[in-house]
XYZ file of C-alpha atoms in Angstrom:
592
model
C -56.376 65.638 -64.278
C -53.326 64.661 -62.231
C -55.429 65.581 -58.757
C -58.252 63.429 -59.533
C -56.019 60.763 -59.936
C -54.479 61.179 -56.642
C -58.043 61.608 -55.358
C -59.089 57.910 -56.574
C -55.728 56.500 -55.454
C -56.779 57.708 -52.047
C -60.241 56.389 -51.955
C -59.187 53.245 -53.064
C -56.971 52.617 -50.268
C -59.097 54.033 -48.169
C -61.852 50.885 -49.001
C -58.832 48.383 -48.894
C -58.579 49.452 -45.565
C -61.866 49.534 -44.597
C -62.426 45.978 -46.011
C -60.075 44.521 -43.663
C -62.629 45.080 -40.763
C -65.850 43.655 -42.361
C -66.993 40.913 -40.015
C -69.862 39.206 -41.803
C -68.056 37.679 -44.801
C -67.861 34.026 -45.451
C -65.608 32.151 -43.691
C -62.402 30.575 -46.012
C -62.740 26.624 -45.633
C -59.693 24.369 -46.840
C -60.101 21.478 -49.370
C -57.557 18.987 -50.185
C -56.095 19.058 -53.352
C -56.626 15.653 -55.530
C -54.607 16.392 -58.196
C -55.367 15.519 -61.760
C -57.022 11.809 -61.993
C -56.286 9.509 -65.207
C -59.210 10.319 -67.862
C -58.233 7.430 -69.923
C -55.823 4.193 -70.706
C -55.303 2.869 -73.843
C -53.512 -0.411 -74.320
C -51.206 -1.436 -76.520
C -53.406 -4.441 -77.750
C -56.876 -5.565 -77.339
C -56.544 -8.786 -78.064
C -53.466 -11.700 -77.941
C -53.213 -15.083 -78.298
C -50.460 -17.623 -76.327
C -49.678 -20.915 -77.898
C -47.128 -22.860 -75.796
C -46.172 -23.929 -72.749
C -47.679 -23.037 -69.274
C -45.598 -20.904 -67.383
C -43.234 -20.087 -70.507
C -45.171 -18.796 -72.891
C -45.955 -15.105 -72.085
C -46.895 -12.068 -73.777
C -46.410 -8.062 -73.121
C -49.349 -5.216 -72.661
C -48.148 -1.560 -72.386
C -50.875 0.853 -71.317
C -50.562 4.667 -71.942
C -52.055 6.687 -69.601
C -53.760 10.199 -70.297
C -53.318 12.895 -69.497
C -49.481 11.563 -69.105
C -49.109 14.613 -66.149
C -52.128 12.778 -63.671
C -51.118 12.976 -60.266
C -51.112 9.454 -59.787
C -50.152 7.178 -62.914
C -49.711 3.352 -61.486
C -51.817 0.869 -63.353
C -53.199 -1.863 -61.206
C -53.484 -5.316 -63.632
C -55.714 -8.290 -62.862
C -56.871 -11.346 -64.596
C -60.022 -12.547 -64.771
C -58.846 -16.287 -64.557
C -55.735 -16.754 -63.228
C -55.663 -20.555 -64.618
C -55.776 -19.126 -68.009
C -53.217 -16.610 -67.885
C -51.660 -14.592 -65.237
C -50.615 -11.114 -65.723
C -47.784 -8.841 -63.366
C -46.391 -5.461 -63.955
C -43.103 -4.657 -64.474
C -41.050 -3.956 -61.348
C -39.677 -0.539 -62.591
C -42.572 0.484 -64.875
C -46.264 -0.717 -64.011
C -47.062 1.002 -67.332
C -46.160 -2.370 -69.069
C -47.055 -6.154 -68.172
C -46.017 -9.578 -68.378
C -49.038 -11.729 -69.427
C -47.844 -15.476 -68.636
C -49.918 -18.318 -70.285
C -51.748 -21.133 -67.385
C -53.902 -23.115 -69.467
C -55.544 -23.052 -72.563
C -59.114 -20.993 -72.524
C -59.815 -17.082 -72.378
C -59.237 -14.696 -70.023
C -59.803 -10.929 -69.315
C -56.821 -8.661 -68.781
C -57.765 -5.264 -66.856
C -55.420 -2.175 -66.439
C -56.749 0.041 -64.087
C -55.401 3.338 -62.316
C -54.889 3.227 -59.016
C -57.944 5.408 -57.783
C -60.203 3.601 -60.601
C -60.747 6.761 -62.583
C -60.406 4.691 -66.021
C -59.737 1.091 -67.106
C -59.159 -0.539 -70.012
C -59.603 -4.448 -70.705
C -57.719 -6.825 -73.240
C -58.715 -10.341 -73.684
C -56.608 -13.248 -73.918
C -56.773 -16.653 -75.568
C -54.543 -19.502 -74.094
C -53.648 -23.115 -75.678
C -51.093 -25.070 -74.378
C -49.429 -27.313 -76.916
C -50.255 -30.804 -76.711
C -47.590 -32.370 -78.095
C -45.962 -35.301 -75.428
C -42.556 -35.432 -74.104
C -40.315 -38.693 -75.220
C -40.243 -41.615 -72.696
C -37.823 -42.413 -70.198
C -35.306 -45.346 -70.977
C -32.968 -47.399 -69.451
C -34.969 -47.868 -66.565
C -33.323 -49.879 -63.577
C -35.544 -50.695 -60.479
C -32.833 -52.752 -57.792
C -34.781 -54.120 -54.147
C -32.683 -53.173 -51.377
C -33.976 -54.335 -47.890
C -37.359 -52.789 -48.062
C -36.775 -50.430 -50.060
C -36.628 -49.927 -54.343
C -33.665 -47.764 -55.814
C -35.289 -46.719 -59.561
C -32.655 -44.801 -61.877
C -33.307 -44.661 -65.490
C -32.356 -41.879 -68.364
C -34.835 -38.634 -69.046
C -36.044 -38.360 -72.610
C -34.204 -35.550 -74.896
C -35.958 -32.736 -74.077
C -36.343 -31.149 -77.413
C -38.745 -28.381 -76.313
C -37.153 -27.263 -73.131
C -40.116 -28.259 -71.126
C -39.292 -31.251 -69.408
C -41.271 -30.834 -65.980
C -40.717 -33.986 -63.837
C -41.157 -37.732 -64.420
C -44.009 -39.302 -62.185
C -42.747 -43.148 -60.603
C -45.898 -45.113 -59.224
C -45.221 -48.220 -57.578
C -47.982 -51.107 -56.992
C -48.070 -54.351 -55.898
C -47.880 -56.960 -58.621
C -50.159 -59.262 -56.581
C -53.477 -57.006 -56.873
C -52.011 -53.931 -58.819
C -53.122 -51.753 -55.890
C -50.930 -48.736 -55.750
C -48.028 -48.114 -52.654
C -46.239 -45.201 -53.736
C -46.281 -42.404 -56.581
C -43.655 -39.702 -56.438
C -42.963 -36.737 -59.004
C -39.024 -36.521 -59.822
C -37.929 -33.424 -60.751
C -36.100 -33.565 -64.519
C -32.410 -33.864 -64.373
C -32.710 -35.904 -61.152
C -33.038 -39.761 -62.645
C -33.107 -41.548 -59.791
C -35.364 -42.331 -56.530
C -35.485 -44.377 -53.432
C -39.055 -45.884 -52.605
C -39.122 -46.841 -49.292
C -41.764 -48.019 -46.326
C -42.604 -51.037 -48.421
C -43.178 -54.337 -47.424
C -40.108 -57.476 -47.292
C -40.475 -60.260 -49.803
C -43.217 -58.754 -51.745
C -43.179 -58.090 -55.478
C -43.823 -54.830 -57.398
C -44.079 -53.593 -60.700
C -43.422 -49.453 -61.236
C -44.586 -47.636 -63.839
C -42.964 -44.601 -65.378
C -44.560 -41.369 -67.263
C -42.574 -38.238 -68.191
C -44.780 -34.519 -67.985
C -43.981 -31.850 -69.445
C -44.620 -28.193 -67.930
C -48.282 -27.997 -70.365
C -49.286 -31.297 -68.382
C -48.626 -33.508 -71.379
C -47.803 -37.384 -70.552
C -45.608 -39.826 -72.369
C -46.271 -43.141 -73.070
C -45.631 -44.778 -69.816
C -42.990 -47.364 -69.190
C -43.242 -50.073 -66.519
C -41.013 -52.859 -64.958
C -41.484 -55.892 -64.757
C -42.086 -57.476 -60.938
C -39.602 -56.786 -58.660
C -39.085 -58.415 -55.065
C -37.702 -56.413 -51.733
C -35.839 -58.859 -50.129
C -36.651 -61.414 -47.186
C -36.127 -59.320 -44.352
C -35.559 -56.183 -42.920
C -31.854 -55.101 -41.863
C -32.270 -53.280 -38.740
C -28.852 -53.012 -37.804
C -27.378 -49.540 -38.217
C -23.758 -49.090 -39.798
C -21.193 -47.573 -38.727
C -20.939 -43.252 -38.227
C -18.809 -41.699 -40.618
C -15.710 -39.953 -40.069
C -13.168 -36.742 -40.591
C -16.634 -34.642 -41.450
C -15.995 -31.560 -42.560
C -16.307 -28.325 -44.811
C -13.653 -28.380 -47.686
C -15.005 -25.579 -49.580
C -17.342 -22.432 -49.054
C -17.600 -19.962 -51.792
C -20.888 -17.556 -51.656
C -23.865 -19.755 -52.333
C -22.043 -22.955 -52.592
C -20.812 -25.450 -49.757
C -18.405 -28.574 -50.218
C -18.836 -31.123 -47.734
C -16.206 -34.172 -47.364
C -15.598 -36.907 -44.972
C -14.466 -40.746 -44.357
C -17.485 -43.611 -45.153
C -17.562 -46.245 -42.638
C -17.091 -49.852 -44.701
C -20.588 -51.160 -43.883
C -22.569 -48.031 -45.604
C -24.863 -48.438 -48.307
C -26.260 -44.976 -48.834
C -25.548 -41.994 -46.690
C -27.911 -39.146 -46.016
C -26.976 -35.412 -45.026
C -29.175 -32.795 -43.301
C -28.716 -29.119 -43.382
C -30.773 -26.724 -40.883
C -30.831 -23.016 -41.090
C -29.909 -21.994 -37.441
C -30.926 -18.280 -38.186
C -33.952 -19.256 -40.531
C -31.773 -18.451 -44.105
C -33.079 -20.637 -47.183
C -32.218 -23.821 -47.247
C -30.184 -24.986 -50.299
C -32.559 -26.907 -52.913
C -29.658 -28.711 -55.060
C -26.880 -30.976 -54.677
C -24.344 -32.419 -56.895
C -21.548 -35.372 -56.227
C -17.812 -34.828 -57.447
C -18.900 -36.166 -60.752
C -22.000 -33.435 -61.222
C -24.889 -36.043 -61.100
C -27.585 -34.588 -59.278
C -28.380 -35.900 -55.776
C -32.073 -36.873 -54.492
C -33.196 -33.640 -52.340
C -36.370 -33.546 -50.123
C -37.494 -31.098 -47.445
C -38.136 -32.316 -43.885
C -39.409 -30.134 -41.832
C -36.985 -26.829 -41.602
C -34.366 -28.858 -43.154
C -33.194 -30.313 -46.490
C -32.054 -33.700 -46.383
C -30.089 -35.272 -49.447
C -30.209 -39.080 -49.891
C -26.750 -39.979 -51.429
C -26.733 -43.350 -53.602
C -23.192 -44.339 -52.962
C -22.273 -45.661 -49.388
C -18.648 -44.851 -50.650
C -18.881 -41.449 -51.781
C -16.910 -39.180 -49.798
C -17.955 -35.438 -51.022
C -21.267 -33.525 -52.411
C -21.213 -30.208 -53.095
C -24.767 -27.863 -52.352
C -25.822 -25.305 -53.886
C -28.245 -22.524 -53.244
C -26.712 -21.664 -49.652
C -27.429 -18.201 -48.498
C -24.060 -16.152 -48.479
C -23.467 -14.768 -44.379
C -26.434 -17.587 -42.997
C -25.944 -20.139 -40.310
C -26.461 -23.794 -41.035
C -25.908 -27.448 -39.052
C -24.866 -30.184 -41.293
C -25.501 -33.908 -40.295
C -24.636 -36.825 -41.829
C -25.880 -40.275 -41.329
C -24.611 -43.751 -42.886
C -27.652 -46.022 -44.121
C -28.238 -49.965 -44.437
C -29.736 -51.436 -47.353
C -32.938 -50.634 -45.109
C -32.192 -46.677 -44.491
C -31.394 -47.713 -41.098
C -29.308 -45.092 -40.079
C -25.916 -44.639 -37.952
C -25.365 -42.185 -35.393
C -24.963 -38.529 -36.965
C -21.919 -36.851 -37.240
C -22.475 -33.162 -37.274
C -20.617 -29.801 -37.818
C -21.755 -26.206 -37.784
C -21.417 -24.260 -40.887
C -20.981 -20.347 -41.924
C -21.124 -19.320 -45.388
C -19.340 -16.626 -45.608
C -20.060 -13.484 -47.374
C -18.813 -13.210 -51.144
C -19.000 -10.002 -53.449
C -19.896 -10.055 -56.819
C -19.476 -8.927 -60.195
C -15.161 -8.432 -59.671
C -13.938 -7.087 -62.926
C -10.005 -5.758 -63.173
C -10.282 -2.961 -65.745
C -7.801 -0.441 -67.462
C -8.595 3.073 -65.612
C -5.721 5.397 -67.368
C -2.087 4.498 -68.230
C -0.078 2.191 -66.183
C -3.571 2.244 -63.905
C -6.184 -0.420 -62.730
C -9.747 0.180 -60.866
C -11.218 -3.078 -59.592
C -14.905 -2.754 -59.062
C -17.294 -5.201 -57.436
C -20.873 -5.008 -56.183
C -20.753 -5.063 -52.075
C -22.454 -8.178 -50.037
C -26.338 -7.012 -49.315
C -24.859 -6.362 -45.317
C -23.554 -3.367 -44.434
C -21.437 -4.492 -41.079
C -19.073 -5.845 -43.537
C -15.838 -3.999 -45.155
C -13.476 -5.255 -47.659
C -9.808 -5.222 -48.345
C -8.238 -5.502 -52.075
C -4.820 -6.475 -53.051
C -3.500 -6.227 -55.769
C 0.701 -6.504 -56.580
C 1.314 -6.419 -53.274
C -0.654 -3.125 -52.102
C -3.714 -3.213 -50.248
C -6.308 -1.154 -50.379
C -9.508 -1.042 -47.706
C -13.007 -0.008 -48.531
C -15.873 0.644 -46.206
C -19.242 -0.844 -47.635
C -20.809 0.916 -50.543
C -17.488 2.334 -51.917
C -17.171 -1.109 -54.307
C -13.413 0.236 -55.666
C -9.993 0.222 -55.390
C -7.498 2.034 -57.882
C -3.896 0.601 -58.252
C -0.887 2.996 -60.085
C 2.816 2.852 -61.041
C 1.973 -0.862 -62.671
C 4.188 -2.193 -65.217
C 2.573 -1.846 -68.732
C 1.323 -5.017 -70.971
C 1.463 -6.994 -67.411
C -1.728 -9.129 -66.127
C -2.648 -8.557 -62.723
C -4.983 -10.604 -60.146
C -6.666 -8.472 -58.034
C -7.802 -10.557 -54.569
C -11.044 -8.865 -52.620
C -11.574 -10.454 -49.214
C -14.932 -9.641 -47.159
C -13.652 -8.579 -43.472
C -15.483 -9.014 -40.364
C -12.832 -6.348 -38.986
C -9.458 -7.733 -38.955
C -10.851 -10.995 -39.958
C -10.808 -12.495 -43.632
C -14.245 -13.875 -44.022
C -14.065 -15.088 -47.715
C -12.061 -13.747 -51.315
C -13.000 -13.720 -54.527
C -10.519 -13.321 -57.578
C -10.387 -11.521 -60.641
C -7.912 -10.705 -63.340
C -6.513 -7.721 -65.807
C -4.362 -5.692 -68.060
C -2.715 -2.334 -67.228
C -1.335 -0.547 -70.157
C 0.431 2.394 -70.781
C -2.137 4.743 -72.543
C -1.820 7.566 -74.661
C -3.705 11.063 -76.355
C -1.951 11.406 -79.918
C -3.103 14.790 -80.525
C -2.935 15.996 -84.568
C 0.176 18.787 -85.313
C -2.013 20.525 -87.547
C -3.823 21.850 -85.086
C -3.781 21.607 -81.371
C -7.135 19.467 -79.526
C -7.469 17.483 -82.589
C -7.579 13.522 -81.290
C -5.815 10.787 -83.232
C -8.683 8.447 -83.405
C -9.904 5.451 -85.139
C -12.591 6.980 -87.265
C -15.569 4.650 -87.231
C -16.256 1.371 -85.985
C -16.860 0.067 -89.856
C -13.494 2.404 -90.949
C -10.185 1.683 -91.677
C -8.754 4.772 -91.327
C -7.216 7.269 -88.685
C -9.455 10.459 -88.301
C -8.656 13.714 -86.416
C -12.152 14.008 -84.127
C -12.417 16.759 -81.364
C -11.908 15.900 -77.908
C -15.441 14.816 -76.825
C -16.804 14.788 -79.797
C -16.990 10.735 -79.938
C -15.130 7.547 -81.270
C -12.201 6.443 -80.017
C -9.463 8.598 -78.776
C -6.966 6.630 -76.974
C -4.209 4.477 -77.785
C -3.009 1.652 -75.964
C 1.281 1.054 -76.338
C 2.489 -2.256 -77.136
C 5.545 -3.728 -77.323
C 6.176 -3.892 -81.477
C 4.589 -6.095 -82.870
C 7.434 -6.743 -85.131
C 9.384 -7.664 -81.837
C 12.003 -5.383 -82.412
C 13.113 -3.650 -78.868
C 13.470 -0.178 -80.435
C 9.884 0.024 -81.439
C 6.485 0.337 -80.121
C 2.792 -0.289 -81.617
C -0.344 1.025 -80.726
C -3.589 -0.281 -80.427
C -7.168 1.822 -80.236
C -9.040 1.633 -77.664
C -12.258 3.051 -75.965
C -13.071 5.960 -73.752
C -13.394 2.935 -70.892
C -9.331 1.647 -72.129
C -10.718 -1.467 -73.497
C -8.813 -3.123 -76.119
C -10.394 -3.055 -79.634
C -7.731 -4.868 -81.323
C -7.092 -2.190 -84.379
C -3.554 -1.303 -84.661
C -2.448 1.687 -86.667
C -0.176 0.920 -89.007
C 1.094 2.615 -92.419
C -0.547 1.587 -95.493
C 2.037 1.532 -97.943
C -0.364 -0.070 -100.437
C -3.631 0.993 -100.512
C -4.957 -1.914 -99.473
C -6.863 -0.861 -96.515
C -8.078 2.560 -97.445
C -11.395 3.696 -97.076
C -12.665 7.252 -98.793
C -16.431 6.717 -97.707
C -15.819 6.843 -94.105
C -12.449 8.974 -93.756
C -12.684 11.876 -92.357
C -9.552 13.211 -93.531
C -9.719 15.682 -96.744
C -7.163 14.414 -99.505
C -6.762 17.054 -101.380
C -2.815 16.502 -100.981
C -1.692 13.136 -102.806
C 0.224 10.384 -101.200
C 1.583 7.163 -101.859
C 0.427 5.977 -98.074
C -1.616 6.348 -95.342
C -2.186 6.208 -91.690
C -4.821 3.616 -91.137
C -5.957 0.137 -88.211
C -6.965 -2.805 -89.322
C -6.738 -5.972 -87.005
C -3.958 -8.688 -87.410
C -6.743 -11.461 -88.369
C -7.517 -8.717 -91.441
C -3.753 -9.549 -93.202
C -3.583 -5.569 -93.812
C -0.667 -5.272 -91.567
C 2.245 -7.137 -93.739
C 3.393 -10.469 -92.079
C 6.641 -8.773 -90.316
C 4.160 -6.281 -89.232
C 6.709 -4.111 -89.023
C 3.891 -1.135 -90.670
C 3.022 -0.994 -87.492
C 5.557 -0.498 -85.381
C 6.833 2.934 -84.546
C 10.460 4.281 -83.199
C 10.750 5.127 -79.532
C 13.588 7.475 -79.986
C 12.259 9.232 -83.038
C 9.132 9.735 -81.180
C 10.751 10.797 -78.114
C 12.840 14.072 -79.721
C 10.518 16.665 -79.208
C 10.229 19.479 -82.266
C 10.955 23.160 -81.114
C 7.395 23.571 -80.520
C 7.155 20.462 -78.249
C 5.506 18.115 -80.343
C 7.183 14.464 -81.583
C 8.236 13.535 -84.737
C 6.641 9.916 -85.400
C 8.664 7.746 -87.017
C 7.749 4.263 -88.357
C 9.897 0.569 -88.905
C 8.490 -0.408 -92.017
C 10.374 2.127 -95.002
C 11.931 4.133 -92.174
C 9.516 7.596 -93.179
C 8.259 9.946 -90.443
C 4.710 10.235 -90.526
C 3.463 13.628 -91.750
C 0.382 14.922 -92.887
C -0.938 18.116 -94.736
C -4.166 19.368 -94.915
C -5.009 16.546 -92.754
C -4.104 13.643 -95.154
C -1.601 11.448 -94.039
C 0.984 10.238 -95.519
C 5.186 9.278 -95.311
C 8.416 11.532 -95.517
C 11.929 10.600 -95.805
C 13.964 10.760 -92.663
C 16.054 12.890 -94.754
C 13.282 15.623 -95.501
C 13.528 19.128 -93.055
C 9.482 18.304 -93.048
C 9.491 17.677 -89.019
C 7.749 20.763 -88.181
C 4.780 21.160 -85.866
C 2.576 21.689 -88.441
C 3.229 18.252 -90.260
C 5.406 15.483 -89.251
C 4.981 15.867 -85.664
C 2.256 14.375 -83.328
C 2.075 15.401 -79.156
C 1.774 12.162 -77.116
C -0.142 13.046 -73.667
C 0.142 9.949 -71.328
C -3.520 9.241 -69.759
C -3.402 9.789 -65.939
């Protein structure tokens, strides 16, 4: 039996062989793989209704794809009337969508994959409330020259949909119209200009909300521009000049002449940034803004003010600023001018706690990479290429507020700073002396008491030192805090009354009985007694070391050591001999 086998075992390599030489099979030809397509979607409603405002009012579609492993899972979303309602996908997920209401009607919402394997619809229906916004008031329409200056006072805007208020002017002589502009809310005020001297006009105002719904309207009576036109130009301005540049906001300042009735300042982006689209003066009132061109131009209604502030500058763009005095007539003066560079801020600057005695300052970088950035803090500095967005600061003095200062460098040169403040503390592990790697810890968030947890096995485990809260020099308190060193504002203190303790939550086993117990509670609580001197603990008690190298913790308030057996805590007599390891003894490990 064993030779035939070895007989077969030749033959059949003798055919493998021979089939390598065959010459008339058919030849291999290469396909491209497609992958798995989507069979399916299925949305996550296929109907909704928006009531509300356009633009506001929106609604959310989440489509689940099947099979969930398809090569390609995008969803493509479209409306069928974008007047109705528009629809976009989310920017991390185009599994869900943003369905925004337009107008009132219906619309079809499709989901589609990407190679249009399946699609699913949902249809919408879209009514824009009708009710109207409140009417403007304390309208004010004053001729100057040619010109009308119209302020007045927007309506409450009890909604939150305020849009714009539309001014039409029109002779009074024949009512035939000369002007309509739409006034952004929050502006109040306008200049109509290019009309004629000595001529009367009545305006008429109407507030719109974003649905398109008007007011009643409120109009003027006749007012006259004056007899002639002023075409003398006053005075230039002087001393024009940045006095302030912070990120996306610009503070410009300079003299008035004395024959200025409103001034007027262009900015142009040099390198083609965006051009600021607000304004405020010193007291925050909004100034008039209009585009002109590749510039925005800001009408100011004081000839005496002397500083506006814009905002909505692009942080590390180029700008020219010119500013013009105007007549009565807009006739303007001769610019004075000044080029501008908004220098680079970064962001987001928190000082936080980052171990004991130990600050990290963070900060997200400026979007261009040519830039670096220095950080001082206490007098060190500390330099960070782009990207890195930290700096770590030791050896600081404990229960001390720093400011932290980061400047954006163009190499050795300080473009711009931005400040930010903290804490450093010293911070401690209070590990258990029943047993070694048990945590100290503030048990739960809803808990009173002080648990014994495992290192990484959650809650808090770290313990910020205080000066005593009692104020006495001698003693120290401690606060819990987070794994990130933030301050929760539970100190531990010993409950000589019962008051705070809380069985349903503790995770210590009492199954030894004592008069008192470790527990937090915060000072608004009134646990801690008014001296607070229940939580304050000895710094020399709790610097002797045991034999076995843990503390003995001693607190102010009865003058017990803290001890604790079969993990329930509880107070001992300075007098005792029960300073062992095993029960009034805690090991304090400072947190590098």
């Amino acid at each position: 039996m064993k030779k035939c086998v070895g007989l077969l075992c030749a033959a059949a390599i003798t055919l493998l062989s021979g089939a390598c030489t065959i010459q008339d099979a058919d030849p291999f030809t290469a396909t491209e793989d497609t992958g798995i397509q989507v069979s399916s979607i299925a949305l996550s409603s296929h109907a909704i209704s928006l009531t509300g405002s356009r633009g506001k009012t929106t609604g959310t579609l989440t489509a689940t794809v099947t099979p969930s492993f398809a090569l390609d899972t995008t969803i493509l979303w479209s409306s069928s009337d974008e007047s109705v309602a528009t629809v976009a996908a989310s920017a991390t997920d185009s599994t869900t969508a943003t369905v925004t209401l337009a107008g009132s009607g219906n619309a079809v919402i499709t989901a589609q994959s990407s190679t249009g394997s399946a699609s699913a619809q949902c249809s919408v229906r879209c009514e824009m409330e009708s009710t109207p916004p409140l009417a403007v008031s304390a309208v004010s329409a004053t001729p100057n020259g040619s010109n009308l200056f119209l302020s007045w006072t927007d309506p409450a805007d009890y909604d939150s949909d305020l849009a714009y208020i539309q001014v039409s002017v029109a002779a009074a002589a024949d009512s035939t119209q000369k002007a309509a502009v739409e006034v952004p809310a929050g502006l109040q005020h306008v200049w109509i200009t290019g009309l004629s001297p000595q001529t009367g006009y009545v305006c008429t105002l109407t507030s719109y909300d974003e649905s398109g719904n008007a007011s009643t309207s409120v109009t003027t009576g006749t007012v006259t521009t004056n007899s002639e036109v002023d075409t003398t130009a006053p005075d230039a301005a002087t001393a024009f000049s940045v006095t302030e540049k912070a990120g996306n906001t610009v503070t410009f300042g300079w003299t008035a002449s004395a024959d200025a009735v409103y001034q007027k300042l262009v900015l142009t982006a040099t390198d083609g940034s965006a051009l600021p689209s607000a304004a405020a003066y010193a007291d925050g009132s909004a100034v008039f803004c209009e585009s002109e061109n590749a510039s925005a131009v800001f009408l100011i209604k004081d000839g005496t003010t002397e500083a506006v502030t814009l905002q909505g500058c692009v942080a590390g763009a180029s700008y020219t600023a010119a500013l013009y005095e105007l007549n009565a007539d807009l006739v303007e003066s001769e610019a004075v001018s000044s080029t501008l560079f908004v220098p680079p801020v970064v962001t987001d600057v928190k000082v936080s706690p980052a171990g004991s005695l130990k600050l990290t300052v963070t900060w997200t970088d400026f979007a261009n990479d040519s830039y670096s950035y220095k950080v001082v803090l206490n007098g060190e500095t500390v330099t960070a290429s782009h990207g890195v967005q930290k700096a770590t600061f030791t050896g600081l003095t404990s229960d001390t507020a720093y400011t932290a200062t980061v400047y954006t460098m163009n190499g050795s040169e300080e473009l711009a700073s931005v400040q930010a403040s903290g804490t450093a503390f010293t911070i401690w592990h209070l590990l258990s002396g029943y047993s070694s790697g048990r945590y100290l810890a503030r048990a739960t968030s809803d808990s009173y008491t002080v648990g014994a947890i495992t290192s990484g096995a959650g809650g808090d485990e770290y313990w910020i030192v205080h000066e005593a809260l009692s104020g006495n020099e001698d003693y120290f308190s401690l606060e819990a805090c987070g794994s990130d060193f933030t301050p929760t504002g539970y100190y531990m203190f010993l409950d000589t009354t019962g008051r705070a303790q809380d069985t349903g939550t503790n995770l210590w086993t009492s199954n030894v009985g004592y008069d008192y117990k470790l527990q937090v509670a915060t000072l608004s609580e009134g646990l801690i007694t008014a001296g607070r001197k229940d939580a304050c603990f000895k710094k020399g008690a709790s610097t002797v070391k045991t034999d076995s190298g843990w503390y003995r913790f001693y607190d102010e308030n009865l003058g017990y050591y803290l001890c604790h057996a079969s993990l329930a805590f509880g107070g001992v007599a300075s007098s005792t001999t029960e300073d062992s390891a095993g029960c009034a003894a805690i090991y304090i490990e400072e947190v590098e």
